Coordinates of C-alpha atoms and ligand atoms in Angstrom, one line a residue:
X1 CA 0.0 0.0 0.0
X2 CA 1.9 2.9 -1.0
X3 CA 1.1 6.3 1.5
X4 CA -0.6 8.4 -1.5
X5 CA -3.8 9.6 0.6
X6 CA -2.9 13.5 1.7
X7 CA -6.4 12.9 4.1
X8 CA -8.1 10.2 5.4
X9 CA -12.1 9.7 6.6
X10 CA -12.8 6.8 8.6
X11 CA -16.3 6.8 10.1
X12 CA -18.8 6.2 6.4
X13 CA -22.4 7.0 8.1
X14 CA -23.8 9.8 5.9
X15 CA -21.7 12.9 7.7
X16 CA -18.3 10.9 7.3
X17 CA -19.5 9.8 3.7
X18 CA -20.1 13.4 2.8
X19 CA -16.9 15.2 4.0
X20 CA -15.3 12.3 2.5
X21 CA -16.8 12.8 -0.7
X22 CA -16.3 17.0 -0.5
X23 CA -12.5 16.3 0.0
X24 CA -12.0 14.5 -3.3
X25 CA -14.4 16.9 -4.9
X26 CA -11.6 19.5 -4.2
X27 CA -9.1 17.4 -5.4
X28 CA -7.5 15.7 -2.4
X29 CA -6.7 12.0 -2.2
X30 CA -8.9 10.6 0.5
X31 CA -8.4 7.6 2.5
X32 CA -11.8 6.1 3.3
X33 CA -12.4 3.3 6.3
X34 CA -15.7 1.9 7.8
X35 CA -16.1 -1.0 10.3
X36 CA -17.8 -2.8 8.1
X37 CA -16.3 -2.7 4.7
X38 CA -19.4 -3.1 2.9
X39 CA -20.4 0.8 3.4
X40 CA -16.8 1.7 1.8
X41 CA -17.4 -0.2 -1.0
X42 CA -20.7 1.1 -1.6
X43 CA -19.0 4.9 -1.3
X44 CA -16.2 3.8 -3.9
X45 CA -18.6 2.6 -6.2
X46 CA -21.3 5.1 -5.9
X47 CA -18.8 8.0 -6.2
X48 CA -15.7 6.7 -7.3
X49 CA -15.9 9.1 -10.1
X50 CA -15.8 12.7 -8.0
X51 CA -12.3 12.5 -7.3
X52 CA -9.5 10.0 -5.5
X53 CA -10.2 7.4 -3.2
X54 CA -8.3 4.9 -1.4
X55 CA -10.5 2.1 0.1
X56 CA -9.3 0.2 3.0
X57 CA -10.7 -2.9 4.8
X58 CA -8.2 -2.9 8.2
X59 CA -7.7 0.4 10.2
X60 CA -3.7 -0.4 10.1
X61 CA -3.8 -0.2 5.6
X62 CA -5.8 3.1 6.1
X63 CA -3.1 4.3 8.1
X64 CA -0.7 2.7 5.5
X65 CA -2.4 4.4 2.6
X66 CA -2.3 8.0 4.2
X67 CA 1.1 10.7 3.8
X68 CA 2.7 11.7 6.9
X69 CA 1.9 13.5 8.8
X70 CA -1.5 11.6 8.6
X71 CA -4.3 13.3 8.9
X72 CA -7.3 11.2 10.3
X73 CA -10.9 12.4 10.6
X74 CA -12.7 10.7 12.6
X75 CA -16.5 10.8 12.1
X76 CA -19.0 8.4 14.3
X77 CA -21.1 8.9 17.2
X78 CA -20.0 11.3 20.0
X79 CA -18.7 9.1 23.1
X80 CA -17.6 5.3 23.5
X81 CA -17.4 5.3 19.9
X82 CA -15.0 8.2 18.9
X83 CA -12.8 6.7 22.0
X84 CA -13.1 3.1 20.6
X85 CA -11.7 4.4 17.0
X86 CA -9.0 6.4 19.0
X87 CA -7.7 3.3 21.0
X88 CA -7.4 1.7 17.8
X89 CA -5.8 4.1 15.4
X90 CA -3.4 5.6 18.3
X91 CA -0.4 2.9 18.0
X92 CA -0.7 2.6 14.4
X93 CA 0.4 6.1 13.9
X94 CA 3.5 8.4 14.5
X95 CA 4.9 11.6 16.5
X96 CA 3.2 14.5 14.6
X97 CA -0.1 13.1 13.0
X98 CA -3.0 14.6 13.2
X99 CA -6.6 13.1 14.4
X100 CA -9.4 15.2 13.8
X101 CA -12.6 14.6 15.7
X102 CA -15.2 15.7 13.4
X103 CA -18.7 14.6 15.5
X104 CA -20.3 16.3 18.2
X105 CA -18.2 15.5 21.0
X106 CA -18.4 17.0 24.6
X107 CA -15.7 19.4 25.0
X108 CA -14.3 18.1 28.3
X109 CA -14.0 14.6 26.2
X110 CA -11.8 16.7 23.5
X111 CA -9.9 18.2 26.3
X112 CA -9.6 14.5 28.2
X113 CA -8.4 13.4 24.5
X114 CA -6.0 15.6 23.5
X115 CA -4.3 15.5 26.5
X116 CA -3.6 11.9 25.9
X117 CA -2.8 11.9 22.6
X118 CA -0.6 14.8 23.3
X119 CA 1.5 12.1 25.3
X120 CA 1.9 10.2 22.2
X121 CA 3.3 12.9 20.5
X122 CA 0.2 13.0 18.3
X123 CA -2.0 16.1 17.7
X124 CA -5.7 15.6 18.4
X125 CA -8.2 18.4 16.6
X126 CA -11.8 18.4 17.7
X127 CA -13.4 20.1 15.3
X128 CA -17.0 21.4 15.4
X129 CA -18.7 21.1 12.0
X130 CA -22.4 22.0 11.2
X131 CA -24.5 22.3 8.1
X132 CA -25.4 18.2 8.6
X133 CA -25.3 16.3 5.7
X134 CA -25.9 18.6 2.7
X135 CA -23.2 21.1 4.6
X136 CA -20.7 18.1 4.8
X137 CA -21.0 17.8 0.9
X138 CA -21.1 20.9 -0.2
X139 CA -19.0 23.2 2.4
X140 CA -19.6 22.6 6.2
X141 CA -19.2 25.7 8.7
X142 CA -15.5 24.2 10.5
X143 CA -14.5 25.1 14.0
X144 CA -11.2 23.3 14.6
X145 CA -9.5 23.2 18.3
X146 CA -6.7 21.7 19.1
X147 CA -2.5 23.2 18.5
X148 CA -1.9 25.9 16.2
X149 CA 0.5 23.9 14.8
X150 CA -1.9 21.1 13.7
X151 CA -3.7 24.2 11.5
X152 CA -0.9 25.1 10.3
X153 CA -1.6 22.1 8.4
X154 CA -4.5 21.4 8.6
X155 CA -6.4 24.7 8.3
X156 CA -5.6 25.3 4.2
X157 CA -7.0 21.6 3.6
X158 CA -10.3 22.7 5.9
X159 CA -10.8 26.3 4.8
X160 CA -10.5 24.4 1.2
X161 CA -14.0 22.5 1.5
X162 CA -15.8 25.0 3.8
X163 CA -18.8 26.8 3.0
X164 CA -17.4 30.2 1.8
X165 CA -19.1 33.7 2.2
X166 CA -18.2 36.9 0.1
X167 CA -15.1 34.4 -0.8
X168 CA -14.0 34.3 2.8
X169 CA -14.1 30.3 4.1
X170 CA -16.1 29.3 7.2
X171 CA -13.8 28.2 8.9
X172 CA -10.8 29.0 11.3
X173 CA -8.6 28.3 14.3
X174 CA -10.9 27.9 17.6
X175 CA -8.3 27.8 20.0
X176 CA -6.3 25.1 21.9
X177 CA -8.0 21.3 23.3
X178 CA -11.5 21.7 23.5
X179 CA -12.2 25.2 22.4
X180 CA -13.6 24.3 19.1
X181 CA -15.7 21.5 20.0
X182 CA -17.1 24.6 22.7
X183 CA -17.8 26.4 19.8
X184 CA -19.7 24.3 18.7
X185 CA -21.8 23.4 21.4
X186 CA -22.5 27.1 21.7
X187 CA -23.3 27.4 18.2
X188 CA -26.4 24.4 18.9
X189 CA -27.6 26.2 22.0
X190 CA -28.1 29.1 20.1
X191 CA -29.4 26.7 17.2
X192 CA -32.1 25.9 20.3
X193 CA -32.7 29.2 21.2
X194 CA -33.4 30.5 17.4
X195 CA -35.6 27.1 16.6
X196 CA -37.7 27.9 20.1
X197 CA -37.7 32.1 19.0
X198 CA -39.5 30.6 15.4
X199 CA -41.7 28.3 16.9
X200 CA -42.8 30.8 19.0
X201 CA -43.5 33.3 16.3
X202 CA -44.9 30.7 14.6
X203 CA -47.7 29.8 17.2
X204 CA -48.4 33.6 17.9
X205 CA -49.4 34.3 14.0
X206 CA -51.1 31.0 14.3
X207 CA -53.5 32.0 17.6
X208 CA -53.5 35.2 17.0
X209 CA -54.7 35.8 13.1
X210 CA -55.8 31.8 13.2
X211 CA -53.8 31.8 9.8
X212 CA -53.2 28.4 7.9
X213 CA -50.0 27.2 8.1
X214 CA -49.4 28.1 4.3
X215 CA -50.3 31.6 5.2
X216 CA -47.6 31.7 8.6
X217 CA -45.2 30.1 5.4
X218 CA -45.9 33.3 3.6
X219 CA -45.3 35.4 6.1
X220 CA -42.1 33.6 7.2
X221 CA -40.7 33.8 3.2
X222 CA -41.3 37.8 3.2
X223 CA -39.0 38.2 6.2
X224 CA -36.3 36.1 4.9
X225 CA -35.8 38.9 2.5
X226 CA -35.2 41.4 5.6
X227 CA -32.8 41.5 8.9
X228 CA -33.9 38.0 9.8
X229 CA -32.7 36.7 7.0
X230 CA -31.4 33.4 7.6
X231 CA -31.4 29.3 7.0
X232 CA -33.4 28.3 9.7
X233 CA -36.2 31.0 8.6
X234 CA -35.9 29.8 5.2
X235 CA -36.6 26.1 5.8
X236 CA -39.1 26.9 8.1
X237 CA -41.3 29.1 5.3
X238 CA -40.6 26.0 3.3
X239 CA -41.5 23.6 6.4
X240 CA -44.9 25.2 6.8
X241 CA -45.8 25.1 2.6
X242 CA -45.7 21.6 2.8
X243 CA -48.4 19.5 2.8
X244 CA -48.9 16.0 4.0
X245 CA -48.9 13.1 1.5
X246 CA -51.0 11.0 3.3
X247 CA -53.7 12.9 4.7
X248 CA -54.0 16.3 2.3
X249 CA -53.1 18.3 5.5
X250 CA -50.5 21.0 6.2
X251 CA -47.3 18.8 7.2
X252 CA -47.0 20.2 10.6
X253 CA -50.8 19.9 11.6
X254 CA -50.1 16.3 11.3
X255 CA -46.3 15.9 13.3
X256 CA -46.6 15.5 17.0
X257 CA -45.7 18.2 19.1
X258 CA -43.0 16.5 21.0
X259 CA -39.3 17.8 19.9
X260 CA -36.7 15.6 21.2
X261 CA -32.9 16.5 22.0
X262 CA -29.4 14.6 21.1
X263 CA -27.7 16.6 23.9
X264 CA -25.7 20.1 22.6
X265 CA -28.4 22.0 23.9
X266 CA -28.4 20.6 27.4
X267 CA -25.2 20.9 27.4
X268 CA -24.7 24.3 26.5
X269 CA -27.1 25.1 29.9
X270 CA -24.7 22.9 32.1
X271 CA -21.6 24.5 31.2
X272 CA -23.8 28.0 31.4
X273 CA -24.8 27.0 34.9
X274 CA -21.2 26.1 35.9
X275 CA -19.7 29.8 34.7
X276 CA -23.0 31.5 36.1
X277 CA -23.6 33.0 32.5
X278 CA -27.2 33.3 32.4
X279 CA -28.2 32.4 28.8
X280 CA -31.9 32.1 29.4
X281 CA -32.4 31.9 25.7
X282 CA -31.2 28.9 25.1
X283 CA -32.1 27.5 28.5
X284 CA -35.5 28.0 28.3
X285 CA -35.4 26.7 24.7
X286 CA -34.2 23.3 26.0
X287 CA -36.8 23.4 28.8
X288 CA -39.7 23.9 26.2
X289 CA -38.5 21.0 24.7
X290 CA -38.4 18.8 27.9
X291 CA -42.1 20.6 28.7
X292 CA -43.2 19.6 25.1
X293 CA -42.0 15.6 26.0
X294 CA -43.8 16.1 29.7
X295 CA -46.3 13.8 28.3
X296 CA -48.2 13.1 31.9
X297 CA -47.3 16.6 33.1
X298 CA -48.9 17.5 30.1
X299 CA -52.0 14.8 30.2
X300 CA -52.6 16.5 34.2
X301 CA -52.5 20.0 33.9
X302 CA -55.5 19.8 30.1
X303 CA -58.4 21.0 31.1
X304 CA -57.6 21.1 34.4
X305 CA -55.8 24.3 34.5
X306 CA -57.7 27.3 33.8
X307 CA -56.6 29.9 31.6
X308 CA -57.9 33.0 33.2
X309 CA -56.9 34.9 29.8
X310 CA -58.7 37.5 28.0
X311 CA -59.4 37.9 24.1
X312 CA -57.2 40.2 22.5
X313 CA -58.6 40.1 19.0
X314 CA -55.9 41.2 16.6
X315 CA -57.2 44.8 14.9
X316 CA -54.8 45.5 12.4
X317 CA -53.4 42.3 11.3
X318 CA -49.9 43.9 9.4
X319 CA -49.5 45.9 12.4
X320 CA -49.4 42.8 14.6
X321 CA -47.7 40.3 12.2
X322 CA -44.9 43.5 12.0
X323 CA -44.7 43.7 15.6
X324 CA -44.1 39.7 16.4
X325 CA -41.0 40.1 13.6
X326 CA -39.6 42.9 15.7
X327 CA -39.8 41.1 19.0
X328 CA -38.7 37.9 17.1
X329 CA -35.6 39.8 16.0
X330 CA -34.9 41.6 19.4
X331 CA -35.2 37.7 21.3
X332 CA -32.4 36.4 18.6
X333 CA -30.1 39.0 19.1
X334 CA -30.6 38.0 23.4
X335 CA -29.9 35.0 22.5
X336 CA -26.9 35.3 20.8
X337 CA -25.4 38.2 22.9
X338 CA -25.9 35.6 25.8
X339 CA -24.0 32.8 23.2
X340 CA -21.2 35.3 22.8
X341 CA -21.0 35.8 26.4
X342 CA -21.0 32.3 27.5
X343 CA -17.6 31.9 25.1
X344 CA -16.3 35.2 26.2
X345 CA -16.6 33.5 29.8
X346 CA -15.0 30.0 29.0
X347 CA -12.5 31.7 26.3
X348 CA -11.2 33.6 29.9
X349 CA -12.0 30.8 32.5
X350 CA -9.9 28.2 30.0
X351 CA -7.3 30.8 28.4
X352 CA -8.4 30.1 24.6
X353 CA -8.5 33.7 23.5
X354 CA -10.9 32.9 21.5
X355 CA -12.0 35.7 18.7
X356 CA -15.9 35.8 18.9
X357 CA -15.6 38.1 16.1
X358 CA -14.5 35.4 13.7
X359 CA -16.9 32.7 15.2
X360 CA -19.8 35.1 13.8
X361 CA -17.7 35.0 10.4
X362 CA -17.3 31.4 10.2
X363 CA -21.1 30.9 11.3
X364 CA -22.3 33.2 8.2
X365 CA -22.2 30.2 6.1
X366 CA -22.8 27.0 5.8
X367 CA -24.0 25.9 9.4
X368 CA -27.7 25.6 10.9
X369 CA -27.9 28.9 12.3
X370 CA -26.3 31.0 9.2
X371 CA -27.8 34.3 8.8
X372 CA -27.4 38.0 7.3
X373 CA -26.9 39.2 10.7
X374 CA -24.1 37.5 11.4
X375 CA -22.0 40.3 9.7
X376 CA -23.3 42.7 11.7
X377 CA -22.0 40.6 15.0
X378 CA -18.7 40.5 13.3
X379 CA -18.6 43.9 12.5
X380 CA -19.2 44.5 16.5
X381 CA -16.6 43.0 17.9
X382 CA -14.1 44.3 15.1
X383 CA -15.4 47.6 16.4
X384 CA -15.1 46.8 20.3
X385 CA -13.2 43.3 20.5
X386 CA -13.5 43.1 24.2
X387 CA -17.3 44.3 24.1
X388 CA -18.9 43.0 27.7
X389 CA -22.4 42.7 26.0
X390 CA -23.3 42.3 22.4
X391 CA -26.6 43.7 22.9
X392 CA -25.0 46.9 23.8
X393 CA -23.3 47.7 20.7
X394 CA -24.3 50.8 18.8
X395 CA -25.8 48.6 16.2
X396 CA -27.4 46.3 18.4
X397 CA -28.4 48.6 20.6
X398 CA -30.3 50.7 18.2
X399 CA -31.7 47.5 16.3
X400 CA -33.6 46.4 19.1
X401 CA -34.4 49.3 20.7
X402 CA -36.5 50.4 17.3
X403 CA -38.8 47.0 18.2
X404 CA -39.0 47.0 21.8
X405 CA -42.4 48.9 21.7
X406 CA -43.4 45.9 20.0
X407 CA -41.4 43.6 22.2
X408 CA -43.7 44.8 24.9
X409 CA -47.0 44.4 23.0
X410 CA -45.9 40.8 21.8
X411 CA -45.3 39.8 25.3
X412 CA -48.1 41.2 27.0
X413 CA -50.3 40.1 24.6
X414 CA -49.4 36.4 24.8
X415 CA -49.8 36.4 28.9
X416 CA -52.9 38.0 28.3
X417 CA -53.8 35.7 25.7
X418 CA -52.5 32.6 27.1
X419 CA -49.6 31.7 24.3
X420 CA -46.7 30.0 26.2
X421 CA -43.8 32.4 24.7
X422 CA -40.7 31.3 27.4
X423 CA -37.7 32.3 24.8
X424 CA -39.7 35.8 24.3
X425 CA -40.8 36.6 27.5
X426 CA -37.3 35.6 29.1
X427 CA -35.3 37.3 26.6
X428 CA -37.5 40.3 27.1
X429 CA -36.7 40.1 30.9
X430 CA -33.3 39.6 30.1
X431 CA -32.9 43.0 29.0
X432 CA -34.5 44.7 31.5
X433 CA -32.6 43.3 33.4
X434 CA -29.7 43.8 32.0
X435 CA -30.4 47.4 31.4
X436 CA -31.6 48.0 35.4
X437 CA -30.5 50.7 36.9
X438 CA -30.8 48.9 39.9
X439 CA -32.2 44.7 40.3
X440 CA -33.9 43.5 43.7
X441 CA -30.4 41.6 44.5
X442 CA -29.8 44.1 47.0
X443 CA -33.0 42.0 48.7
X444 CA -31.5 38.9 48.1
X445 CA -28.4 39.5 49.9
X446 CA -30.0 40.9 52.9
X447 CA -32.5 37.8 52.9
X448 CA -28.8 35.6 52.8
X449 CA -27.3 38.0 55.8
X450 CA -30.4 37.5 57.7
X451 CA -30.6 33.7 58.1
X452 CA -27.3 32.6 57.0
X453 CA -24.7 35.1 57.7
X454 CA -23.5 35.4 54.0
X455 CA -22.3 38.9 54.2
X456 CA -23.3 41.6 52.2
X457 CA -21.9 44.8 50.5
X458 CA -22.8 48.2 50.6
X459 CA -23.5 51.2 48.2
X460 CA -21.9 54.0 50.1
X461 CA -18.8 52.5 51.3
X462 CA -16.5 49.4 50.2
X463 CA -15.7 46.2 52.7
X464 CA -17.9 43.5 53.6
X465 CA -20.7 44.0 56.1
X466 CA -22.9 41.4 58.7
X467 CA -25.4 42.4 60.3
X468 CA -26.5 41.5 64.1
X469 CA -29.4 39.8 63.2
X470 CA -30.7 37.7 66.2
X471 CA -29.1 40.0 68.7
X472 CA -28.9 44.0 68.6
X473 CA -29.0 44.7 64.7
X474 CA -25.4 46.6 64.7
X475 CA -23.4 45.8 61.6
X476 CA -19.8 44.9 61.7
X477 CA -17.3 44.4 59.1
X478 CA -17.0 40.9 58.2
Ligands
LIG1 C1 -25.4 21.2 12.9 C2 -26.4 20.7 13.9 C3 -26.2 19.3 14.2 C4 -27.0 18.7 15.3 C5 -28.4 18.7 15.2 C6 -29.1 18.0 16.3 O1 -24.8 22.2 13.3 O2 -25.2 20.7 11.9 O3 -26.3 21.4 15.1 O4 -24.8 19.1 14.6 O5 -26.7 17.3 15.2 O6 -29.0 19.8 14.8 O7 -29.6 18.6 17.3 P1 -30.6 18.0 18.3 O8 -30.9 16.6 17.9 O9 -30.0 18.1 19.6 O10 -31.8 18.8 18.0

């Protein structure tokens, strides 16, 4: 087997099969490997013809058939799997390869990993990549971690078969271990937060104008040609034209409303709750999802609750559909300011020094949350790079403060009305809290002092303070 492959896949499910297929597209000779050798057959003789590869039965004639220094991908489920493959490849290759983990690992997994491969000499890349399978075909958004001296390397062959925006590739150097695969867990939480934000929208037009689902398409295709411009708007305008083969009905009359979870998303909250970054967006996304699966919860609380709302008929019905678009907008940009911050808090926590900047520039194309406003992000922190809150950027600042009239109305109107809105009302809350000249936390901490002794601070003078509580009330420093 001579070493001819400059890359090598091994991992053939449909994401593997794809990036596989997108390297030799761009000309590189790629190694290919499966567990069972069936599935790379079946990609050498389906499409053989787009460009060079190298089938191999046994893991150790992959490694044989790949150019040093090797460079692996590795692309199969998140967990025992990815460390299975590792265990195996590790003693067949040398000081200085590189493994790329391509799936959806946990980033304390990527840190865990590269740590040990590091010991072998071997550099160990976990790389986000989103845009599922049509993205790993025809240009992925990439978000490698890992040395800089693996992208040195790497990052020309990566940048080669991203998605690419204005000519700029989607793709760039995350930081060191397991910033990237960070990134890209961010990236889904906000993907939660922005799917939730829709849905939301979605089941205001619906109550409030009682509009078809072709009609809330309509709708949904005339604001992709605005600010909210973006993938997941796109396919859902498409989503909601569609109608069901079977039964003649809109498609999503007929899907049960239960939306299920692999894990990013949850895991985006844990980490949030460990740096006490409050990214309600994307929490309360997650929970509606969990409340949406609450089947007995859910079977209890029908017609057993009462609604105590009042009818709030809609008046002027391009007034109203105008104003859900504006609070729409105003909950994505929550949500990602909160996104940014939770990496601005791990990027300092972990040392990364990671550029949010360039994550909104690799995220403009080819991943699940791609969107025109992405350049305005970018654009932000090339203005402020250290900005403390995206939301307060001139830009932002001014965007969202044009539609929080509407915000307001939107809000309002579905506690009146009874529409469960968690992602709008919390991001709402959000930033008025945010904005506060002054939050009831003073309260809190007195409440702590009082029946726990936990110290407070005071407005008028610095130190920390306890009062007396059970005996005379006299404060003392503490
Ligand atoms: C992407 C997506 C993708 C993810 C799903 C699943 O960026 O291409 O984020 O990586 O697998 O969207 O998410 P859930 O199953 O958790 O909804």
């Amino acid at each position: 087997m001579s070493a001819r492959a400059q890359i090598g896949v091994t991992g053939l499910a449909v994401m593997g099969r794809n990036l596989a297929r997108n390297f030799a597209r761009h000309g590189y000779t790629v190694a290919v490997h499966n567990r069972s050798f069936a599935k790379t057959e079946s990609l050498v003789a389906e499409h053989g013809d787009e460009g060079e590869l190298v089938p191999s039965e046994s893991m150790a004639d992959f490694v044989a058939s790949l150019e040093r220094p090797r460079k692996v991908v590795i692309m199969v489920k998140a967990g025992a799997p990815t460390d299975a493959v590792i265990a195996e490849l590790v003693p067949l290759l040398e000081a200085g390869d590189i493994v790329i983990d391509a799936g959806n690992a946990h980033f304390p997994d990527t840190i865990r990993r590269e740590a040990e491969l590091r010991e072998h000499g071997l550099h160990f890349v976990g790389s986000g990549v989103s845009g599922g399978e049509e993205g790993a075909l025809n240009g992925p958004s990439i978000m490698p971690g890992g040395s800089r001296e693996s992208y040195e390397v790497l990052g020309p062959i990566l940048e080669s078969i991203a998605a690419r925006v204005d000519g700029v590739p989607c793709c760039t150097y995350v930081g060191p271990d397991g910033a990237g695969h960070f990134v890209k867990m961010v990236h889904n939480g906000i993907e939660y937060a922005d799917m939730q934000l829709i849905a939301e929208a979605y089941d205001l037009l619906r109550l409030g104008l009682g509009a078809s689902a072709r009609e809330i398409g309509e709708i949904f295709a005339e604001w992709n040609t605005g600010d909210l411009e973006s993938f997941l708007i796109e396919i859902t305008a498409d989503v909601l034209a569609h109608t069901d083969a079977v039964t003649g009905a809109a498609f999503v009359d007929v899907v049960a409303d239960r939306a299920e979870q692999k894990g990013t998303g949850r895991w985006t909250v844990q980490n949030a709750l460990d740096l006490g970054v409050p990214i309600t967006g994307i929490a309360e996304a997650t929970f509606a999802r969990a409340l949406s699966g609450s089947t007995p919860q859910r079977e209890a609380a029908r017609g057993v609750l009462v609604a105590g709302t009042s009818d709030v008929p809609v008046t002027d019905r391009a007034a109203f559909v105008e104003d859900v678009r504006l609070a729409l907008y105003a909950s994505k940009v929550v949500a990602y300011s909160q996104g940014f911050d939770q990496i601005a808090a791990a990027s300092a926590e972990r040392g990364w020094g990671i550029d949010r900047g360039a994550m909104a520039r690799i995220w403009r194309g080819g991943c699940i949350i791609r969107a025109r406003f992405l350049d305005r992000i970018t654009e932000a922190y090339e203005r402020t790079p250290e900005l403390p809150l995206l939301l307060a950027d001139e830009y932002f600042a001014d965007a969202v403060g044009r539609g929080v009239p509407a915000w307001r109305r939107i809000v309002a109107r579905a506690a009146a009305t009874g529409v469960p809105t968690p992602a709008f009302s919390s991001s709402l809350a959000y930033y008025d809290g945010v904005r506060a000249e002054r939050l009831p936390a003073n309260l809190i901490q007195a409440q702590r002092d009082f029946f726990g002794a936990h110290t407070y601070q005071r407005t008028d003078r610095a130190g920390t303070f306890h009062t007396d509580w059970t005996g005379d009330r006299t404060e003392h420093d503490a």
